[in-house]
C-alpha angles and dihedrals in degrees: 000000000000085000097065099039096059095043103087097051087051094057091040082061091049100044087050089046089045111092113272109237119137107252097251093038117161119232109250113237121254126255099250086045093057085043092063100043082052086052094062107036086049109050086049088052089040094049095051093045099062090040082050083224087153097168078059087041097049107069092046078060122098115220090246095052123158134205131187142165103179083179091064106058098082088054113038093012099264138321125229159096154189124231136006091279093055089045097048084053105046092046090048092039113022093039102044093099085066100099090174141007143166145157134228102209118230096170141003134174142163120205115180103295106000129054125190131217121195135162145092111324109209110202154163120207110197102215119218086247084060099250120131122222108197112200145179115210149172110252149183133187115177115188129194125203132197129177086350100303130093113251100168129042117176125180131198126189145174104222092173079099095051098040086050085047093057099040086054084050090046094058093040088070103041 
C-alpha cells in the first residue's frame, strides 16, 4: 500500500524533471532556414523601396509596421511613422519629390529576422521651389520580419552630401 501511495508523487517528480514541449509542437526552423525566408521577404521590400514601387511594397508590409530615419530629422524634421497606413502615406506623399533614386550595394546580409542594406544612394530631391538637388550618399536600411511581413524599417543616412548639394543649389541661384 506504501507503493501506491508514493507513485504519483513519483511521477509528478519525473514529468517536472522531463523535458517541457507541447505535444504537437512544430519544429522551429533553423537559423540558416529564417535567414533565408528574411532573404527573400526582404529583397523583394527592399527592391521596391529604392524603385519607390509602393503598391509592390505594400503587401510585403505588416499592419504594425514602423518606419524611422533618426538621421533625418535635422534635416527634414524629422522622418517617421507608425503603422502601414502612416507609412503608405509618408512613402507616396513624403517621398514624391524624389524623381530618382538608386543604390550601389557595398554590403548586404540577412541574419535570422533582421537583414541589413547598406551601400551609396544616389539620389535627386525635387524642392518645392522646383529645383532639384542630386546627391551620393552613404546609406543604411535595417528590416525586421516577423511572420513574413516586415514589422521594422530603420534608415541611416549620411546628409552631409545632400546639405553640401543644396548649398551648392542655393548659391547657384543667388
Amino acid at each position: 500500500m506504501k507503493f501506491l501511495s508514493t507513485a504519483p508523487i513519483a511521477l509528478a517528480l519525473a514529468l517536472l524533471a522531463a523535458p517541457t514541449a507541447p505535444l504537437f509542437a512544430q519544429e522551429q526552423p533553423s537559423f540558416a532556414e529564417m535567414s533565408a525566408a528574411t532573404q527573400t521577404i526582404t529583397q523583394a521590400y527592399f527592391d521596391a523601396y529604392i524603385a519607390r514601387d509602393w503598391d509592390r511594397l505594400e503587401p510585403l508590409l505588416a499592419d504594425a509596421g514602423t518606419f524611422r530615419d533618426v538621421t533625418a530629422d535635422p534635416v527634414f524634421g524629422g522622418a517617421g511613422a507608425e503603422g502601414k497606413a502612416a507609412m503608405m502615406t509618408l512613402f507616396r506623399e513624403g517621398y514624391a519629390g524624389i524623381t530618382r533614386m538608386s543604390l550601389r550595394p557595398l554590403r548586404t546580409f540577412h541574419s535570422g529576422q533582421h537583414s541589413v542594406f547598406e551601400g551609396e544612394l544616389d539620389w535627386t530631391l525635387r524642392l518645392d521651389d522646383g529645383r532639384e538637388v542630386a546627391s551620393v550618399m552613404p546609406f543604411i536600411t535595417i528590416l525586421r520580419v516577423e511572420d513574413g511581413l516586415v514589422v521594422s524599417h530603420r534608415d541611416f543616412a549620411d546628409y552631409a552630401p545632400f546639405i553640401a548639394a543644396l548649398r551648392a543649389s542655393r548659391e547657384a541661384t543667388e
